Short mmCIF file of C-alpha atoms in Angstrom, two decimals:
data_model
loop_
_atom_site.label_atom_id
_atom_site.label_comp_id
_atom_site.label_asym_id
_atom_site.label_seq_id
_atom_site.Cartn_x
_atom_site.Cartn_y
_atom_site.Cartn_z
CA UNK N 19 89.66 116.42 82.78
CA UNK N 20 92.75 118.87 82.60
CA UNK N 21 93.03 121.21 85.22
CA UNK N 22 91.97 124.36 83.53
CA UNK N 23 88.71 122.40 82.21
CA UNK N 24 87.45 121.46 85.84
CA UNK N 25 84.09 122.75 87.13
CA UNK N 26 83.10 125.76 89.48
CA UNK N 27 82.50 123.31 91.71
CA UNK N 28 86.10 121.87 91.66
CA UNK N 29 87.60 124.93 92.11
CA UNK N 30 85.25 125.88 94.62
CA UNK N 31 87.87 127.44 97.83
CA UNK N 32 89.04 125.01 100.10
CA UNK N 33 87.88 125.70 103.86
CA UNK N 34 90.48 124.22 106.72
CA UNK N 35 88.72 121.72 108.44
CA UNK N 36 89.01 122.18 112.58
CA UNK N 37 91.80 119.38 113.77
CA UNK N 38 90.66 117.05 116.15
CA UNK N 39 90.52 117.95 119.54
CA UNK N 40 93.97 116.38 121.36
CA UNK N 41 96.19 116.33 118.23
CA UNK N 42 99.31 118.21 118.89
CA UNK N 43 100.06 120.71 115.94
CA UNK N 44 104.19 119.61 115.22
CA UNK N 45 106.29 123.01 115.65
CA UNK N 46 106.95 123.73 111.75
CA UNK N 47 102.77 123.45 111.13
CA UNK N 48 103.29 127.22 112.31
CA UNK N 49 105.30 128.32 109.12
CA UNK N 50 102.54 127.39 107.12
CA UNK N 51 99.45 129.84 106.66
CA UNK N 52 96.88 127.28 106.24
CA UNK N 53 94.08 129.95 106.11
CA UNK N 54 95.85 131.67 103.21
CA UNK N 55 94.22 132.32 99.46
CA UNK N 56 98.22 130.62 98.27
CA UNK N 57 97.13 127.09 100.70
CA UNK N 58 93.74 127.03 99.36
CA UNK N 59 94.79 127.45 95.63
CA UNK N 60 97.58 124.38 96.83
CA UNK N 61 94.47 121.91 97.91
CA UNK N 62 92.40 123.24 95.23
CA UNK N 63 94.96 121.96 92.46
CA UNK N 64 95.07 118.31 94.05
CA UNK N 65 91.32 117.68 92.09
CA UNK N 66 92.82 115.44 89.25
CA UNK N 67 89.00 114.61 88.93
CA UNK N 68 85.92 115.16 90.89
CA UNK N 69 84.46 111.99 89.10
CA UNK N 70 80.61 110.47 89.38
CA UNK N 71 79.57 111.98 92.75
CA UNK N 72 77.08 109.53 93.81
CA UNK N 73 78.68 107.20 95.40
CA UNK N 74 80.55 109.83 97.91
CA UNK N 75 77.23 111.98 98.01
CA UNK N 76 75.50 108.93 99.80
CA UNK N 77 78.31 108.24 102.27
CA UNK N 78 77.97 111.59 103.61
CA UNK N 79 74.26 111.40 103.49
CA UNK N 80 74.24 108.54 105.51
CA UNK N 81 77.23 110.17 108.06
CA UNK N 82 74.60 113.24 108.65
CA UNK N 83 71.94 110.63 109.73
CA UNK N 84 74.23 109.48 112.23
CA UNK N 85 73.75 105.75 110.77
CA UNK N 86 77.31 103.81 110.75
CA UNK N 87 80.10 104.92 107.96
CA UNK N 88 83.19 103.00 107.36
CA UNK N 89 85.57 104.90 105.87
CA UNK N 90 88.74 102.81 104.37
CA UNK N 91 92.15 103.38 103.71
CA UNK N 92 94.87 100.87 101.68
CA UNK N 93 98.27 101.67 100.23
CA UNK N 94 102.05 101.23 101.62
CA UNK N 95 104.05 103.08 104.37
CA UNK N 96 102.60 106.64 103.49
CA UNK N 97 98.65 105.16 104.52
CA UNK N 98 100.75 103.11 107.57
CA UNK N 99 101.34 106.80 108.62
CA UNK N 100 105.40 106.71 107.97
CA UNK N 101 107.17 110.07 108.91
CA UNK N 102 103.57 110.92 111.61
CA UNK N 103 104.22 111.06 115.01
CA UNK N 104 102.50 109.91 116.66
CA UNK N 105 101.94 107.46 113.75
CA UNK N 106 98.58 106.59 114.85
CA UNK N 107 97.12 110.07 115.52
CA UNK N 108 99.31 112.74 113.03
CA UNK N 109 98.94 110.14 110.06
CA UNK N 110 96.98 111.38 107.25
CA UNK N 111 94.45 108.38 107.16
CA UNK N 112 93.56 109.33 110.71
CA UNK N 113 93.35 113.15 110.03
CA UNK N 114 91.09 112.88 106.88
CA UNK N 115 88.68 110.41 108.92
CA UNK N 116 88.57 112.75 112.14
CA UNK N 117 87.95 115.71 109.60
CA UNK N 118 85.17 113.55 107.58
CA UNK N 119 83.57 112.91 111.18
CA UNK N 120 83.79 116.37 112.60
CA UNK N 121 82.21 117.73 109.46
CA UNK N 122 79.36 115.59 108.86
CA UNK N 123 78.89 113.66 111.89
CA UNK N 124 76.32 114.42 114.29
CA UNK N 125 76.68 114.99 118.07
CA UNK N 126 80.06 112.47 119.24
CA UNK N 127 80.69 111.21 115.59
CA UNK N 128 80.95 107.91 117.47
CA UNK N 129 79.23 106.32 114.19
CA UNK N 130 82.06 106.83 112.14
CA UNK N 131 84.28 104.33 111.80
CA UNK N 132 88.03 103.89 110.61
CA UNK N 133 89.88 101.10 109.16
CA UNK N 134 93.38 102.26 108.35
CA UNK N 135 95.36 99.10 106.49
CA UNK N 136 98.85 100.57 105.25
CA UNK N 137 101.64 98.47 105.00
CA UNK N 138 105.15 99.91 104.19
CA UNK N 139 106.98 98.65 101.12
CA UNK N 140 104.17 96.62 99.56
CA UNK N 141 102.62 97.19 96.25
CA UNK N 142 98.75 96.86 95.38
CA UNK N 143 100.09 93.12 94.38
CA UNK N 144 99.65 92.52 97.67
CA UNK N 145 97.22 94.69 98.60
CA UNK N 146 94.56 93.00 96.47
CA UNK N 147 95.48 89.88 98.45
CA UNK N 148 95.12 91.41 102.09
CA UNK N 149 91.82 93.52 101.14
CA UNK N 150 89.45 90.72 102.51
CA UNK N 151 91.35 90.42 105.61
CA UNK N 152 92.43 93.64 106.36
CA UNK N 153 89.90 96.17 104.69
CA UNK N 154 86.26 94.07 104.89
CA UNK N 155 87.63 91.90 107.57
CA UNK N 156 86.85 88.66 106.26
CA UNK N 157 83.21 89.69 105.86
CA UNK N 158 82.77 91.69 108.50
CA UNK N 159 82.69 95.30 107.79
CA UNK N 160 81.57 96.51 104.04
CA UNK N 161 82.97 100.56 103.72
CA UNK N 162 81.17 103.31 102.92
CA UNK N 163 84.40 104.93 101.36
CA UNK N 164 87.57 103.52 99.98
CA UNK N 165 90.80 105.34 99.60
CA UNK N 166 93.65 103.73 96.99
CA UNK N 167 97.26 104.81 97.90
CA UNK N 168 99.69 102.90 96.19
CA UNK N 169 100.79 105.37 93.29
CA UNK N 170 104.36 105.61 95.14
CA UNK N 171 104.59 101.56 95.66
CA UNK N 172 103.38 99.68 92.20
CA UNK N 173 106.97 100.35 90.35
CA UNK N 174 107.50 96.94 90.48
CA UNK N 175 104.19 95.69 89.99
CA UNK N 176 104.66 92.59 87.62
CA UNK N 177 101.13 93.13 86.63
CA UNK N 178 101.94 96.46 85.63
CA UNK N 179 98.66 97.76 86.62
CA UNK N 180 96.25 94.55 86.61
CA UNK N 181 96.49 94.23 90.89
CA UNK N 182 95.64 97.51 91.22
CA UNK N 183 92.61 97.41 88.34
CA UNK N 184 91.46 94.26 89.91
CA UNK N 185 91.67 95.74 93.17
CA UNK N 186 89.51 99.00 91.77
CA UNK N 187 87.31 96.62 90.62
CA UNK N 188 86.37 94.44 93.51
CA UNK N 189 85.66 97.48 95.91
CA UNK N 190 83.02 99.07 93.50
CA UNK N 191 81.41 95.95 92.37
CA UNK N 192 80.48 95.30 96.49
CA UNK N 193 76.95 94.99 97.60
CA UNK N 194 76.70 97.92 99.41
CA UNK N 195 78.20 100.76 96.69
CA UNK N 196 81.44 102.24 98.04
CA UNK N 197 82.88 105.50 96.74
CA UNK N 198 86.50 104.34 95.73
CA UNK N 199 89.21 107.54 95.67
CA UNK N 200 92.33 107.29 94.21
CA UNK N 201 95.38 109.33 96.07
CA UNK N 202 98.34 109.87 94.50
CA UNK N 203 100.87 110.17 96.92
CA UNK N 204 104.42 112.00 95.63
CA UNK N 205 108.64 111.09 96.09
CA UNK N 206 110.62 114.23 96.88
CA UNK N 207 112.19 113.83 93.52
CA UNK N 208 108.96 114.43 92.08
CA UNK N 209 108.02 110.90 91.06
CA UNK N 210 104.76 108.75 91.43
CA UNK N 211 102.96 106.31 88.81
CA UNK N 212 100.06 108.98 88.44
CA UNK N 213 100.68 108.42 84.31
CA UNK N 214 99.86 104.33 84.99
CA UNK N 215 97.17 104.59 87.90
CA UNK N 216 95.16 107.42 86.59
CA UNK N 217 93.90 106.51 83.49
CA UNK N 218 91.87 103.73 86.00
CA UNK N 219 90.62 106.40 87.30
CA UNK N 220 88.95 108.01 84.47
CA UNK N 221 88.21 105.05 82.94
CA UNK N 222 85.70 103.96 86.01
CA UNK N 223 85.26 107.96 86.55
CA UNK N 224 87.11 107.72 90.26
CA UNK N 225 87.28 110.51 92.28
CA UNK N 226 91.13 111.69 92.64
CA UNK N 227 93.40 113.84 93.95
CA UNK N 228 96.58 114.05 93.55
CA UNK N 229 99.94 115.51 95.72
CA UNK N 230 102.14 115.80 92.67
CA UNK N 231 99.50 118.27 90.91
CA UNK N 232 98.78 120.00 94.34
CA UNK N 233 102.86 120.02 95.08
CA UNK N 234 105.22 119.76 92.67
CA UNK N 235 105.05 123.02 90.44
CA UNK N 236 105.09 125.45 93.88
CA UNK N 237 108.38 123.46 94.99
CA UNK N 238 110.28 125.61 92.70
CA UNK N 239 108.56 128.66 93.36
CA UNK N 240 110.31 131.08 96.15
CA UNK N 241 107.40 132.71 98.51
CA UNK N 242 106.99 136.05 95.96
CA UNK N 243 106.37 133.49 93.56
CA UNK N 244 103.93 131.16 95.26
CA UNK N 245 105.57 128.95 97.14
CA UNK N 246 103.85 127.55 100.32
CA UNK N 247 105.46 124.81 101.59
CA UNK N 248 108.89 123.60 100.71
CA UNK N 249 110.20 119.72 100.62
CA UNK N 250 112.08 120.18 103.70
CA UNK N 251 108.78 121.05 105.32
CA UNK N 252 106.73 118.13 103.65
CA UNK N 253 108.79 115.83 103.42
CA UNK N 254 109.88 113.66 106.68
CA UNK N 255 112.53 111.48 104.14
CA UNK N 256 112.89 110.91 100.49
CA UNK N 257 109.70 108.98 100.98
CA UNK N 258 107.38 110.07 103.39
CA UNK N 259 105.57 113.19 104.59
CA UNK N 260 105.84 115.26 108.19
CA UNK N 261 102.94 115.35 110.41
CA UNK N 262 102.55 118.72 108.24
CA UNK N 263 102.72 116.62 104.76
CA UNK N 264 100.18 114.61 106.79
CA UNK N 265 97.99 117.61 107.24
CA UNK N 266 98.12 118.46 104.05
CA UNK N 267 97.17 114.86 102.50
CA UNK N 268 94.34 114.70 105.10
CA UNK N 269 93.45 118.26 103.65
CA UNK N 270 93.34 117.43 100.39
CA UNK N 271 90.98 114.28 101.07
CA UNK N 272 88.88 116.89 103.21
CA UNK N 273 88.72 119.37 100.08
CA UNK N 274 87.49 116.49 97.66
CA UNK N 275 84.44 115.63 100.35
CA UNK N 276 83.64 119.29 100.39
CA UNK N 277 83.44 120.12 96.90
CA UNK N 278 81.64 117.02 96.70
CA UNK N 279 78.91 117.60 99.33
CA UNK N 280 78.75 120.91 97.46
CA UNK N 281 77.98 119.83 93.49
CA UNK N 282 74.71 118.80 92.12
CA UNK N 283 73.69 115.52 92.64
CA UNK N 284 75.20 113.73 89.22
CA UNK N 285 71.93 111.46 87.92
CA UNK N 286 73.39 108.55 86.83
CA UNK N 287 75.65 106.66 89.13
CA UNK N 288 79.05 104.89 87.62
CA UNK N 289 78.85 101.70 85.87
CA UNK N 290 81.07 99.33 87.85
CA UNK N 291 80.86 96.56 85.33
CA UNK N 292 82.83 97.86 82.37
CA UNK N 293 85.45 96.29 80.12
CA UNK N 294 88.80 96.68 82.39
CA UNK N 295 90.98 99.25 80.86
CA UNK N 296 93.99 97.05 81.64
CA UNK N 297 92.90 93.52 83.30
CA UNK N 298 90.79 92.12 86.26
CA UNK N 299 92.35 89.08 86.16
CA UNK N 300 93.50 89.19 90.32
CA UNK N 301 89.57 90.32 91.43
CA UNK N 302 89.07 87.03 92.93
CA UNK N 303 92.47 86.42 94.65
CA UNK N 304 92.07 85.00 97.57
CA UNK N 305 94.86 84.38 100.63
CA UNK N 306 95.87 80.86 101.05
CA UNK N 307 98.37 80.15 104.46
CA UNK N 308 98.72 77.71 107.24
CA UNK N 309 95.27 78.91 108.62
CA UNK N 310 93.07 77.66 106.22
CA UNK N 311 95.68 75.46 103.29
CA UNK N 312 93.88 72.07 105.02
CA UNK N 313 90.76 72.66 103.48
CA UNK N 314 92.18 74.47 99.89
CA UNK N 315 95.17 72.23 98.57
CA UNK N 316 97.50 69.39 99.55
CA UNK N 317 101.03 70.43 101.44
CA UNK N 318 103.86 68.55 102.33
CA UNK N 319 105.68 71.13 104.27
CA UNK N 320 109.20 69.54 104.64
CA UNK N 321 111.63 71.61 107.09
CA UNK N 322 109.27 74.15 106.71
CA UNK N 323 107.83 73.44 109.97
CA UNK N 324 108.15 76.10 112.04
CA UNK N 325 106.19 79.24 112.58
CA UNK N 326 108.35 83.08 112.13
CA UNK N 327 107.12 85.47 114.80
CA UNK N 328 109.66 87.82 113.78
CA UNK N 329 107.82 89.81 110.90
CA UNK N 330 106.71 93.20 110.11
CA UNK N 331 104.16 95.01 111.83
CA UNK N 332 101.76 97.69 110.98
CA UNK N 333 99.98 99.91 112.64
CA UNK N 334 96.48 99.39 111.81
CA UNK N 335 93.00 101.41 112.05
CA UNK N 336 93.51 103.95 114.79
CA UNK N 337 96.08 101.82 116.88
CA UNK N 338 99.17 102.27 118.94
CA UNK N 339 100.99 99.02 118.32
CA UNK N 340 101.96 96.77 115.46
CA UNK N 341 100.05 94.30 114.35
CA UNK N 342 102.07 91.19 113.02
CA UNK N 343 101.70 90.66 109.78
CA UNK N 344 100.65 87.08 107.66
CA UNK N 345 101.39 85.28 111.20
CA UNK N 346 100.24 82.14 110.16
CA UNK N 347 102.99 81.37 107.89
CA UNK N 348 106.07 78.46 107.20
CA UNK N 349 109.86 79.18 107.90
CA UNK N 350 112.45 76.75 107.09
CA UNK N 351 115.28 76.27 109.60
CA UNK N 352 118.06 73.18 109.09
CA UNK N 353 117.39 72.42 112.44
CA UNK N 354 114.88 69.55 111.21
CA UNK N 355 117.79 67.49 109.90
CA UNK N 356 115.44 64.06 109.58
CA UNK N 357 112.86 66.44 107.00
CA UNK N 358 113.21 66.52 103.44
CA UNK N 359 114.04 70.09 102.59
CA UNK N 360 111.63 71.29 100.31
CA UNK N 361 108.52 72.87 100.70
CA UNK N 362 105.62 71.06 98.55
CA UNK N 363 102.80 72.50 97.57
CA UNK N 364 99.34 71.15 95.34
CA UNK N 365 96.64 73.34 94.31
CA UNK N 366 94.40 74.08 91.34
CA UNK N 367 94.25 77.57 89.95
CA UNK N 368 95.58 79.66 87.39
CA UNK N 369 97.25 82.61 89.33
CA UNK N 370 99.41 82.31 91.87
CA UNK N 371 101.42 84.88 94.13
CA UNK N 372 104.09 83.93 96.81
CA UNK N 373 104.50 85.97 99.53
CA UNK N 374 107.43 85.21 101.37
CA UNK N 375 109.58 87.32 103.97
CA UNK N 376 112.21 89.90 103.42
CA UNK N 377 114.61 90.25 105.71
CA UNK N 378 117.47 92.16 107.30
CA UNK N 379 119.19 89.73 109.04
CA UNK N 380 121.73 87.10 107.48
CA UNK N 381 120.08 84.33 109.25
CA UNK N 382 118.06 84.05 106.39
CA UNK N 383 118.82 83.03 102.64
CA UNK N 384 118.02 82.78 99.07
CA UNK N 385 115.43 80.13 97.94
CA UNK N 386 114.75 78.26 94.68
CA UNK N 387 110.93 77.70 93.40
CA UNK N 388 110.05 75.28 90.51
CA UNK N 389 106.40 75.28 89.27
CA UNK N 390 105.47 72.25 87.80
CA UNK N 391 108.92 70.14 87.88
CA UNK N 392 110.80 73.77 85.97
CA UNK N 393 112.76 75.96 88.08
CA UNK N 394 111.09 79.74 87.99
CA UNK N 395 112.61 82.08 90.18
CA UNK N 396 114.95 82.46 93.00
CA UNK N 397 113.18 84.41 95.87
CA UNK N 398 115.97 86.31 97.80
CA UNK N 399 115.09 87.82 100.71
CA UNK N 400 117.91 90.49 100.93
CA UNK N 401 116.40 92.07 97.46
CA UNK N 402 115.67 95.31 99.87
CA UNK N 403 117.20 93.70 103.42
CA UNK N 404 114.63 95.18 105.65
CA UNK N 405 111.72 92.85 107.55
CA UNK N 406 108.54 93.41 105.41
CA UNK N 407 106.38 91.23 102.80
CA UNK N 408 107.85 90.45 99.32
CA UNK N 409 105.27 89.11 96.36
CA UNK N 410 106.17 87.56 93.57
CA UNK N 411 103.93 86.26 90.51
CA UNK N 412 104.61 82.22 90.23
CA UNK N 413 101.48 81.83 87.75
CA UNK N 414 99.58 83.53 85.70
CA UNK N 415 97.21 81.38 83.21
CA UNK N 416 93.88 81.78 81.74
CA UNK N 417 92.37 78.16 82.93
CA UNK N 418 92.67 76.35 86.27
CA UNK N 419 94.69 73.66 86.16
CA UNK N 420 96.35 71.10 89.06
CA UNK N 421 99.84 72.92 89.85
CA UNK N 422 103.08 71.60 92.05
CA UNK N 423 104.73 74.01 93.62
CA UNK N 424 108.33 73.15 95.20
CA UNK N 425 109.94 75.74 97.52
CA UNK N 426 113.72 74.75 98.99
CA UNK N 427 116.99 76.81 99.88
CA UNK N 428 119.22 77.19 96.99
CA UNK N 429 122.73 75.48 96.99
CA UNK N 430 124.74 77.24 99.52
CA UNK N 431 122.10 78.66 101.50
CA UNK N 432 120.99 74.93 103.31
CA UNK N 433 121.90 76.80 106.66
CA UNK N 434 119.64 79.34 106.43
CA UNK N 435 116.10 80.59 107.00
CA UNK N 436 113.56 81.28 104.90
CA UNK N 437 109.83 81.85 105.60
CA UNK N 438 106.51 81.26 103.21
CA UNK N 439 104.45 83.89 104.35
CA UNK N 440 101.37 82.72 102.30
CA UNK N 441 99.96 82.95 99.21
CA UNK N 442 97.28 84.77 97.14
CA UNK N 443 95.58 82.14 94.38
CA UNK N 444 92.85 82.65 91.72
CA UNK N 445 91.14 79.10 91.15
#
């Protein structure tokens, strides 16, 4: 749907939600005139599509009832809350959910919850492996609604689009019937992967919205002309938004649920079981580390003995503090002299992601991985030299077979570290 073909009701004029009580407005929210006709036409643009309504209709349903509501965010540093302070509180995941809850909740709003799993730098490559852990919680929690941010972290996606399919995929085919959004955050130089990502979204008719559609044209507009914000007020960096770019994401999330709550029922819900527009081959990946690898595949771990308690941290759900990331992980130090070097590992399936540690510090070095007896890849943890989660594709294959895969420090690096943070498998 193109944006002068959308409906009354996606045009329908945004209404600014009231911020939660406590939040601290940051001093350059004042040079914005949120209750303007210019804002409202801003949110109003970020609609890419208002998509099959069910799904989102019954979430809010539910949140009027005052039954329980989970409502989910994934993506990179943007969905962490990056350029927010405080991260926890000003971050747009946390905005959008206190708007949702003042809106529809009843009374304290104390049934809706929040699970908030950003993670700076990391693609949907690995967020498809750390949605069972850190979105349903291993089982625990099933959301109501699911928001997508990665359209500013898959450019090098080696599945070019499958992760984040598969990833589509496995939150709409759960029991329980989530609405799944797509957000497409936005780079001050204009750039996102909305051209890759969105086609998903019409292809499983997603609700989206979109920053570039709802930004980018106004940037180069002077105030006579239409301008609202500028990227010195949005943007925090090159890469993330203010507390007001915040705002304005959380807005934009708020906009879609009203125009939602606001259209006709649609009376046929989406079909969640169509052919995948570019591959579902990761839906099933499933995180393999030192937690549970005793009762999956056979190890032989080498002088990768030790345990790395050094590793990036996120701020999860609506906390404070960091929480360490893939802590139950392998990191090779030449300190065990008496242990064969290299990192052995025997499994059977027919995908296969390594996620190992990046790191700033030149304590640690490059390492060489062979699959089956053939050197594959070097895995070089200075490729971007700050502490966060790296994944790289080791195997991709259409039938399960018995694989060996060897991990040790390439010539010249024997002195170094290097940590096996885990790894996501298909069997």
């Amino acid at each position: 749907m193109l944006d002068d073909e959308r409906s009354v009701d996606d045009k329908r004029e945004y209404s600014a939600p009231r911020d939660p009580v406590g939040v601290v407005q940051s001093a350059n929210e004042t040079q914005v005139d949120f209750e303007s006709q210019a804002y409202r036409e801003l949110i109003g643009r970020s609609v890419l599509n208002k998509g099959n309504n069910v799904r989102l209709k019954r979430a809010i349903e539910k949140a009027r009832k005052g039954e329980p509501v989970y409502v989910a965010y994934i993506g990179g540093s943007i969905t962490q809350g990056a350029g927010a302070v405080p991260i926890h509180l000003q971050c747009y995941a946390y905005r959008s959910y206190e708007q949702f809850k003042n809106r529809y909740a009843p009374l304290d709003g104390s049934s809706i919850n929040l699970i908030k799993a950003g993670v700076g730098g990391t693609p949907s490559e690995l967020g498809i492996i750390r949605y069972d852990r850190d979105v349903l919680r291993d089982g625990q929690v099933q959301p109501d609604i699911l928001i997508i941010e990665f359209a500013v972290n898959d450019a090098d996606d080696e599945t070019k689009g499958n992760c984040y399919e598969s990833l589509v995929i496995k939150a709409l085919a759960a029991d329980n019937k989530p609405a799944v959004i797509l957000l497409f955050s936005v780079f001050e130089n204009d750039w996102n992967l909305q051209d890759r990502l969105a086609p998903i979204g019409w292809h499983y008719d997603l609700p989206m919205v979109s920053m570039k559609d709802a930004l980018v044209e106004q940037f180069q507009k002077t105030p006579a002309e239409g301008n609202v914000i500028t990227k010195e007020q949005f943007f925090h960096d090159i890469y993330h938004p203010t507390n007001m770019g915040h705002r304005i994401m959380a807005d934009v999330l708020s906009h879609l649920f009203d125009v939602t709550d606001h259209s006709a029922l649609d009376q046929v819900e989406q079909c969640d079981d169509q052919t995948p527009l570019i591959g579902s081959d990761f839906v099933n990946v499933k995180l393999l580390d030192r937690k549970n690898i005793e009762h999956i595949a056979r190890i032989e771990v080498g002088a990768f003995q030790h345990t790395d308690t050094e590793l990036q941290m996120a701020e999860m759900h609506d906390h404070d503090y960091g929480t360490p990331l893939f802590p139950h992980n392998w990191m090779y130090s030449r300190e065990d002299t008496q242990e064969r070097n290299r990192f052995t590992l025997h499994l059977n399936c027919k995908r296969l992601i390594l996620i190992f540690k990046d790191s700033g510090s030149d304590e640690f070095g490059t390492a060489n991985i062979r699959v089956d007896d053939e050197h594959i890849k070097q895995a070089d943890p200075h490729q971007v030299n700050w502490t966060h989660c790296h994944a790289i594709l080791l195997i991709n294959e259409n039938e399960v077979s018995e694989h060996k895969i060897e991990i040790e420090m390439a010539e010249g690096y024997e002195d170094k570290k290097f940590t096996i943070l885990g790894f996501g498998y298909v069997d």
